Amino acid sequence: MLRAEKIPMQEFIGDLRYRQQKVWRGADVFCPRAVNKKAVTYHKWCGNSESGPRGAPFCIPSYLFKDLDKHVLRNISRFRLRAHHLRVESGKWLGGSSICDKCECGEVQDEKHVLFFCKCTEVRELRTRYKDLFEEMFKTLRVFAPPSNADFIPFLACHHTITDSEINAFLNQDSYRLLRFVSDLVSIFDTG
């Protein structure tokens, strides 16, 4: 016959948290561009820096508490959860290449590419419209531009490096403009 014993709650909670965060510990060691996995991409680029194995057990993303239109909220969620039409994802379920078809750079069309590197006219115009979000990150480009051309350059060149933590910091800005930018960006790539 089984005996009912009191469960030590602190041990139970600690063990449960450890098991819950196993997927994030596994994602910690990979690069999103090296392995094409949604959990790795979310953890490195979109996840709240306070959540995960070293931080709080779980933090609901702040954009979910904002007063946003339904389509904006939907697009942001799709972008963060990799449920979008970028070729890195659609190539898996439609077949075909994951290389960007909007610009001539020959790079994989993933979140990092469309945020910072894609030279498609629509994306460049969108970045220019939201240039206040990018000016700090793109200011190094002005060092190489001639003084007469000190205008905003709406993309990074392929030789520029952006770390996973810089992408994460960019995507976790507490800014309505960033959320609208991401939504508009998703809409551009939804049109095909």
Short mmCIF file of C-alpha atoms in Angstrom, two decimals:
data_model
loop_
_atom_site.label_atom_id
_atom_site.label_comp_id
_atom_site.label_asym_id
_atom_site.label_seq_id
_atom_site.Cartn_x
_atom_site.Cartn_y
_atom_site.Cartn_z
CA MET A 1 0.00 0.00 0.00
CA LEU A 2 1.25 3.48 -0.89
CA ARG A 3 1.81 6.06 1.80
CA ALA A 4 1.06 9.70 1.30
CA GLU A 5 4.07 11.83 2.20
CA LYS A 6 4.42 15.56 2.19
CA ILE A 7 6.29 16.87 -0.85
CA PRO A 8 9.13 19.30 -0.05
CA MET A 9 7.86 22.20 -2.19
CA GLN A 10 11.17 24.08 -2.50
CA GLU A 11 12.90 20.99 -3.89
CA PHE A 12 9.92 20.24 -6.14
CA ILE A 13 9.84 23.80 -7.55
CA GLY A 14 13.60 23.81 -8.10
CA ASP A 15 13.50 20.47 -9.89
CA LEU A 16 10.50 21.50 -11.99
CA ARG A 17 12.23 24.77 -12.99
CA TYR A 18 15.40 22.88 -13.90
CA ARG A 19 13.47 20.47 -16.13
CA GLN A 20 11.42 23.26 -17.71
CA GLN A 21 14.55 25.18 -18.66
CA LYS A 22 16.33 22.20 -20.19
CA VAL A 23 15.44 23.34 -23.70
CA TRP A 24 17.02 26.78 -23.08
CA ARG A 25 20.20 25.28 -21.66
CA GLY A 26 20.48 23.21 -24.82
CA ALA A 27 19.88 26.29 -26.98
CA ASP A 28 22.57 28.23 -25.13
CA VAL A 29 25.42 26.43 -26.88
CA PHE A 30 24.25 26.93 -30.48
CA CYS A 31 24.25 29.81 -32.94
CA PRO A 32 20.91 30.49 -34.70
CA ARG A 33 22.58 30.62 -38.10
CA ALA A 34 24.53 27.39 -37.51
CA VAL A 35 21.49 25.31 -36.54
CA ASN A 36 18.10 26.06 -38.04
CA LYS A 37 16.01 25.53 -34.89
CA LYS A 38 13.21 27.76 -33.65
CA ALA A 39 14.11 27.34 -29.96
CA VAL A 40 17.71 28.46 -30.57
CA THR A 41 16.63 31.46 -32.65
CA TYR A 42 14.04 32.54 -30.10
CA HIS A 43 16.38 32.08 -27.13
CA LYS A 44 19.32 33.94 -28.66
CA TRP A 45 17.59 36.71 -30.63
CA CYS A 46 14.12 37.25 -29.16
CA GLY A 47 14.03 35.80 -25.66
CA ASN A 48 13.90 38.11 -22.70
CA SER A 49 17.42 38.36 -21.33
CA GLU A 50 16.06 37.95 -17.80
CA SER A 51 14.49 34.58 -18.56
CA GLY A 52 16.32 31.36 -19.22
CA PRO A 53 18.66 29.24 -17.16
CA ARG A 54 20.48 32.07 -15.38
CA GLY A 55 17.58 34.39 -14.72
CA ALA A 56 13.96 34.40 -13.64
CA PRO A 57 11.98 31.26 -14.42
CA PHE A 58 9.81 32.95 -17.03
CA CYS A 59 9.02 36.47 -18.09
CA ILE A 60 6.09 37.33 -20.33
CA PRO A 61 7.33 39.55 -23.19
CA SER A 62 6.42 43.18 -22.58
CA TYR A 63 4.85 43.66 -26.03
CA LEU A 64 1.97 41.42 -24.94
CA PHE A 65 0.93 44.08 -22.41
CA LYS A 66 0.94 46.95 -24.91
CA ASP A 67 -2.12 48.47 -26.54
CA LEU A 68 -1.45 47.30 -30.10
CA ASP A 69 -3.64 46.54 -33.09
CA LYS A 70 -4.36 42.85 -33.51
CA HIS A 71 -2.43 42.59 -36.78
CA VAL A 72 0.64 44.28 -35.20
CA LEU A 73 0.55 41.92 -32.22
CA ARG A 74 0.11 38.95 -34.54
CA ASN A 75 3.03 39.97 -36.78
CA ILE A 76 5.36 40.55 -33.83
CA SER A 77 4.48 37.18 -32.34
CA ARG A 78 4.99 35.47 -35.68
CA PHE A 79 8.39 37.12 -36.13
CA ARG A 80 9.58 36.21 -32.64
CA LEU A 81 8.29 32.63 -32.83
CA ARG A 82 9.59 32.08 -36.38
CA ALA A 83 6.10 31.51 -37.75
CA HIS A 84 6.61 33.92 -40.65
CA HIS A 85 7.16 33.70 -44.39
CA LEU A 86 10.90 34.41 -44.41
CA ARG A 87 12.65 31.89 -46.62
CA VAL A 88 14.62 30.37 -43.75
CA GLU A 89 11.29 29.05 -42.48
CA SER A 90 9.10 28.79 -45.59
CA GLY A 91 11.87 26.92 -47.40
CA LYS A 92 11.45 24.12 -44.88
CA TRP A 93 7.76 23.58 -45.53
CA LEU A 94 7.56 24.64 -49.19
CA GLY A 95 10.90 23.29 -50.25
CA GLY A 96 13.41 25.37 -52.09
CA SER A 97 16.17 27.73 -51.16
CA SER A 98 16.48 29.77 -47.99
CA ILE A 99 18.53 32.45 -49.80
CA CYS A 100 16.98 35.92 -49.89
CA ASP A 101 14.95 36.50 -53.03
CA LYS A 102 14.40 40.21 -52.32
CA CYS A 103 18.01 41.37 -52.68
CA GLU A 104 21.15 40.27 -54.51
CA CYS A 105 23.35 39.55 -51.49
CA GLY A 106 23.10 35.74 -51.55
CA GLU A 107 22.53 35.44 -47.78
CA VAL A 108 20.02 33.32 -45.92
CA GLN A 109 16.78 35.27 -45.51
CA ASP A 110 16.41 35.02 -41.73
CA GLU A 111 15.47 37.49 -39.00
CA LYS A 112 19.00 38.88 -38.73
CA HIS A 113 19.24 39.43 -42.48
CA VAL A 114 15.92 41.24 -42.87
CA LEU A 115 16.47 43.38 -39.78
CA PHE A 116 19.93 44.68 -40.67
CA PHE A 117 21.37 43.50 -44.00
CA CYS A 118 18.66 43.14 -46.66
CA LYS A 119 19.06 45.72 -49.44
CA CYS A 120 15.56 45.32 -50.86
CA THR A 121 14.10 48.74 -51.70
CA GLU A 122 11.01 48.26 -49.51
CA VAL A 123 13.09 47.20 -46.50
CA ARG A 124 15.57 50.05 -46.98
CA GLU A 125 12.69 52.55 -47.13
CA LEU A 126 11.20 51.00 -43.99
CA ARG A 127 14.53 51.26 -42.12
CA THR A 128 14.84 54.87 -43.25
CA ARG A 129 11.34 55.62 -41.95
CA TYR A 130 12.33 54.09 -38.57
CA LYS A 131 15.95 55.26 -38.67
CA ASP A 132 15.88 56.39 -35.05
CA LEU A 133 15.84 52.70 -34.09
CA PHE A 134 19.01 52.01 -36.11
CA GLU A 135 21.14 55.12 -35.88
CA GLU A 136 23.18 53.95 -32.90
CA MET A 137 23.86 50.55 -34.44
CA PHE A 138 24.56 51.94 -37.93
CA LYS A 139 26.69 54.92 -36.87
CA THR A 140 29.90 53.02 -37.69
CA LEU A 141 28.90 53.18 -41.36
CA ARG A 142 29.23 56.95 -41.33
CA VAL A 143 32.89 56.59 -40.42
CA PHE A 144 33.48 55.05 -43.85
CA ALA A 145 31.17 57.39 -45.77
CA PRO A 146 32.60 60.56 -47.31
CA PRO A 147 31.72 63.76 -45.40
CA SER A 148 29.35 64.92 -48.15
CA ASN A 149 27.33 61.72 -47.74
CA ALA A 150 26.58 61.84 -44.03
CA ASP A 151 22.97 60.69 -44.52
CA PHE A 152 21.55 57.59 -42.92
CA ILE A 153 22.62 54.37 -44.70
CA PRO A 154 19.66 51.98 -44.35
CA PHE A 155 21.52 48.64 -44.22
CA LEU A 156 24.69 47.05 -42.92
CA ALA A 157 27.26 45.69 -45.33
CA CYS A 158 27.87 41.93 -45.30
CA HIS A 159 31.27 42.35 -43.63
CA HIS A 160 29.72 44.00 -40.55
CA THR A 161 29.24 41.71 -37.58
CA ILE A 162 26.29 41.83 -35.23
CA THR A 163 26.34 39.59 -32.18
CA ASP A 164 23.41 37.58 -30.89
CA SER A 165 23.28 39.80 -27.80
CA GLU A 166 23.07 42.94 -29.99
CA ILE A 167 20.17 41.45 -31.92
CA ASN A 168 18.51 40.49 -28.64
CA ALA A 169 18.99 43.99 -27.21
CA PHE A 170 17.61 45.53 -30.41
CA LEU A 171 14.50 43.30 -30.43
CA ASN A 172 13.85 43.77 -26.71
CA GLN A 173 13.75 47.56 -26.78
CA ASP A 174 10.67 48.85 -25.00
CA SER A 175 9.47 50.90 -27.93
CA TYR A 176 6.18 51.11 -29.79
CA ARG A 177 8.12 52.18 -32.89
CA LEU A 178 10.18 48.99 -32.83
CA LEU A 179 7.01 46.91 -32.59
CA ARG A 180 5.46 48.74 -35.54
CA PHE A 181 8.70 48.39 -37.51
CA VAL A 182 8.79 44.62 -36.95
CA SER A 183 5.12 44.33 -37.91
CA ASP A 184 5.67 46.33 -41.11
CA LEU A 185 8.74 44.21 -41.88
CA VAL A 186 6.75 40.98 -41.54
CA SER A 187 4.08 42.45 -43.82
CA ILE A 188 6.67 43.13 -46.55
CA PHE A 189 7.76 39.51 -46.55
CA ASP A 190 4.19 38.19 -46.33
CA THR A 191 3.44 39.67 -49.74
CA GLY A 192 5.99 37.37 -51.34
#
